[in-house]
Coordinates of C-alpha atoms in Angstrom, one line a residue:
X1468 CA -3.5 24.8 2.2
X1469 CA -3.8 21.2 1.0
X1470 CA -1.2 18.7 2.3
X1471 CA -0.3 15.3 1.0
X1472 CA 0.1 12.6 3.6
X1473 CA 2.2 9.5 2.8
X1474 CA 0.7 6.5 4.5
X1475 CA 1.5 2.8 4.4
X1476 CA -1.1 0.7 2.5
X1477 CA -3.1 -2.0 4.2
X1478 CA -2.8 -5.6 3.1
X1479 CA -4.0 -9.2 3.6
X1480 CA -3.3 -12.7 2.3
X1481 CA -6.1 -14.6 0.6
X1482 CA -5.9 -18.4 0.5
X1483 CA -2.2 -18.4 1.5
X1484 CA -1.4 -17.4 -2.1
X1485 CA -2.5 -13.9 -3.1
X1486 CA -1.4 -10.7 -1.3
X1487 CA -3.8 -7.8 -1.7
X1488 CA -2.4 -4.3 -1.0
X1489 CA -5.0 -1.6 -0.8
X1490 CA -5.5 2.1 0.1
X1491 CA -6.4 2.7 3.7
X1492 CA -8.9 5.0 5.3
X1493 CA -10.6 7.4 4.4
X1494 CA -10.9 5.1 1.3
X1495 CA -13.0 1.9 1.5
X1496 CA -9.8 -0.2 1.4
X1497 CA -10.6 -2.0 4.7
X1498 CA -14.1 -2.8 3.3
X1499 CA -12.5 -4.1 0.1
X1500 CA -10.4 -6.6 2.1
X1501 CA -13.4 -7.7 4.2
X1502 CA -15.3 -8.3 0.9
X1503 CA -12.4 -10.3 -0.6
X1504 CA -12.2 -12.4 2.6
X1505 CA -16.0 -13.0 2.4
X1506 CA -16.0 -14.0 -1.3
X1507 CA -13.1 -16.4 -0.6
X1508 CA -14.9 -17.9 2.4
X1509 CA -18.0 -18.4 0.1
X1510 CA -15.8 -20.0 -2.6
X1511 CA -14.7 -22.6 -0.1
X1512 CA -18.1 -23.2 1.4
X1513 CA -19.4 -26.7 0.8
X1514 CA -22.6 -27.1 -1.2
X1515 CA -22.2 -23.8 -3.0
X1516 CA -21.9 -23.9 -6.8
X1517 CA -20.0 -21.0 -8.2
X1518 CA -21.5 -18.6 -10.7
X1519 CA -25.1 -19.7 -9.9
X1520 CA -27.9 -17.5 -8.8
X1521 CA -27.6 -18.8 -5.2
X1522 CA -23.9 -17.9 -5.3
X1523 CA -24.6 -14.3 -6.4
X1524 CA -27.5 -14.0 -3.9
X1525 CA -25.0 -14.8 -1.1
X1526 CA -22.6 -12.2 -2.5
X1527 CA -25.3 -9.6 -2.6
X1528 CA -26.4 -10.4 0.9
X1529 CA -22.8 -10.2 2.2
X1530 CA -22.5 -6.7 0.6
X1531 CA -25.7 -5.7 2.2
X1532 CA -24.5 -6.9 5.6
X1533 CA -21.3 -5.0 5.1
X1534 CA -23.3 -1.8 4.7
X1535 CA -25.7 -2.6 7.6
X1536 CA -22.9 -3.3 10.0
X1537 CA -22.0 0.3 9.7
X1538 CA -18.3 0.0 10.2
X1539 CA -17.7 3.7 10.1
X1540 CA -14.6 4.8 8.2
X1541 CA -13.2 8.3 8.0
X1542 CA -9.9 10.1 8.3
X1543 CA -7.4 8.0 10.2
X1544 CA -6.4 11.0 12.3
X1545 CA -9.3 9.8 14.5
X1546 CA -8.1 6.7 16.5
X1547 CA -11.6 5.2 16.3
X1548 CA -11.0 4.7 12.6
X1549 CA -7.9 2.6 13.3
X1550 CA -10.0 0.4 15.5
X1551 CA -12.6 -0.1 12.8
X1552 CA -9.9 -0.8 10.2
X1553 CA -8.4 -3.6 12.3
X1554 CA -11.9 -5.2 12.7
X1555 CA -12.5 -5.1 8.9
X1556 CA -9.1 -6.7 8.3
X1557 CA -9.8 -9.6 10.6
X1558 CA -11.0 -13.0 9.2
X1559 CA -13.8 -13.0 11.8
X1560 CA -15.6 -10.2 9.9
X1561 CA -15.7 -12.3 6.7
X1562 CA -17.1 -15.2 8.6
X1563 CA -19.8 -12.9 10.1
X1564 CA -20.7 -11.7 6.6
X1565 CA -21.2 -15.2 5.3
X1566 CA -22.6 -17.0 8.3
X1567 CA -26.2 -18.3 8.7
X1568 CA -27.5 -17.0 5.4
X1569 CA -31.0 -18.2 4.5
X1570 CA -33.5 -17.5 1.7
X1571 CA -35.8 -15.5 3.8
X1572 CA -33.2 -12.9 4.6
X1573 CA -34.2 -9.7 2.8
X1574 CA -31.9 -7.5 0.8
X1575 CA -32.8 -4.6 -1.3
X1576 CA -31.5 -2.1 -3.8
X1577 CA -29.4 0.6 -2.2
X1578 CA -30.9 4.1 -2.2
X1579 CA -27.5 5.7 -1.8
X1580 CA -26.0 8.0 -4.4
X1581 CA -24.1 6.1 -7.1
X1582 CA -20.4 7.1 -7.1
X1583 CA -18.4 7.1 -10.3
X1584 CA -14.9 7.6 -11.5
X1585 CA -12.0 6.3 -13.6
X1586 CA -9.3 3.8 -12.7
X1587 CA -5.9 4.0 -14.4
X1588 CA -3.5 1.2 -14.0
X1589 CA 0.1 0.9 -15.2
X1590 CA 2.9 -1.6 -15.1
X1591 CA 6.5 -1.6 -16.4
X1592 CA 9.3 -4.0 -17.2
X1593 CA 10.9 -3.4 -13.8
X1594 CA 8.0 -4.9 -11.9
X1595 CA 6.6 -1.6 -10.8
X1596 CA 2.8 -1.3 -10.5
X1597 CA 0.5 1.7 -10.1
X1598 CA -3.2 1.9 -9.6
X1599 CA -4.9 5.4 -9.5
X1600 CA -8.5 6.4 -9.2
X1601 CA -10.0 9.8 -10.0
X1602 CA -13.5 10.9 -9.5
X1603 CA -15.9 13.9 -9.2
X1604 CA -17.5 11.7 -6.5
X1605 CA -20.9 11.3 -8.3
X1606 CA -22.1 12.0 -11.8
X1607 CA -20.9 15.6 -12.7
X1608 CA -19.9 16.2 -9.1
X1609 CA -21.2 19.5 -7.7
X1610 CA -22.4 20.4 -11.2
X1611 CA -20.4 23.6 -10.9
X1612 CA -17.9 24.5 -13.6
X1613 CA -15.1 27.1 -13.2
X1614 CA -14.3 29.7 -15.8
X1615 CA -11.4 27.5 -16.8
X1616 CA -13.8 24.6 -17.6
X1617 CA -13.1 22.5 -14.6
X1618 CA -16.0 20.7 -13.0
X1619 CA -15.8 20.7 -9.2
X1620 CA -16.5 17.5 -7.2
X1621 CA -19.0 17.2 -4.4
X1622 CA -16.9 15.2 -2.0
X1623 CA -17.8 17.4 1.0
X1624 CA -21.2 15.8 0.8
X1625 CA -19.5 12.5 2.0
X1626 CA -19.2 14.0 5.5
X1627 CA -21.9 12.9 8.0
X1628 CA -24.5 15.0 9.6
X1629 CA -22.7 17.1 12.3
X1630 CA -25.4 16.1 14.8
X1631 CA -24.2 12.5 14.7
X1632 CA -21.5 11.1 16.9
X1633 CA -19.5 10.0 13.9
X1634 CA -15.9 9.6 13.0
X1635 CA -16.8 11.2 9.6
X1636 CA -18.0 14.7 10.6
X1637 CA -16.5 17.8 9.1
X1638 CA -13.5 19.2 10.9
X1639 CA -10.5 21.3 9.9
X1640 CA -7.9 19.2 8.2
X1641 CA -10.1 16.1 8.1
X1642 CA -10.8 14.3 4.8
X1643 CA -14.3 12.7 4.2
X1644 CA -14.8 9.0 3.9
X1645 CA -15.1 7.7 0.3
X1646 CA -16.3 4.5 -1.2
X1647 CA -13.5 4.7 -3.8
X1648 CA -10.5 2.3 -3.5
X1649 CA -7.4 1.2 -5.3
X1650 CA -5.5 -2.1 -4.9
X1651 CA -2.8 -4.3 -6.3
X1652 CA -3.0 -8.1 -6.2
X1653 CA 0.3 -10.1 -6.1
X1654 CA 1.0 -13.8 -6.3
X1655 CA 2.6 -14.4 -2.9
X1656 CA 4.2 -17.7 -4.0
X1657 CA 5.4 -17.1 -7.6
X1658 CA 7.4 -14.1 -8.4
X1659 CA 6.4 -14.5 -12.1
X1660 CA 2.7 -15.2 -11.1
X1661 CA -0.4 -13.1 -11.4
X1662 CA -0.3 -9.3 -11.0
X1663 CA -3.5 -7.3 -11.0
X1664 CA -3.8 -3.5 -10.5
X1665 CA -7.4 -2.5 -9.9
X1666 CA -9.6 0.3 -8.5
X1667 CA -13.1 1.6 -8.6
X1668 CA -15.9 3.7 -7.0
X1669 CA -17.2 0.9 -4.8
X1670 CA -15.2 -1.6 -2.8
X1671 CA -17.5 -4.6 -3.1
X1672 CA -17.8 -4.2 -6.9
X1673 CA -14.0 -4.2 -7.1
X1674 CA -13.9 -7.4 -5.0
X1675 CA -16.4 -9.1 -7.3

């Protein structure tokens, strides 16, 4: 039977001002934080004009690098996932994502399946914030509908090939890795400052 596990969120501080709290593995929360750190590093890079084509090219390249580095995430019951999580939370990864970029570096359109979903965010007068994300994983999920009219997801397809030595292979009690993520951004200096509840099907798109 399905069991709910309560886990502490992961977090980081951006620019000594904003605290970002995100969902941990098997979501892409660690990749979200790595992406936020990379975008912030780019913002502070000399000679880079914001909201220009060169700026967006660097962001695209950083996202491409984040995928190519293959920091494998999966269910945190595997201790290897915790090691990867700590690497992605480090500032060194953001520096690696943004370092030594040049115009000849190639990047291309991803051939991966496009994941989709809906983010619902709520706040109340008592300073409580909730961000939730729900999804069938991809468009129309498994494309199977029950007699009650419920469309089933295809999240099992997120598991890796069993022949691979991966932290994301199917095992009893293990949840598959997902690109979905939820997060809350808080002003770390001003109690009345900015509050943002966000979420989405892809961590780097959420970071942007």
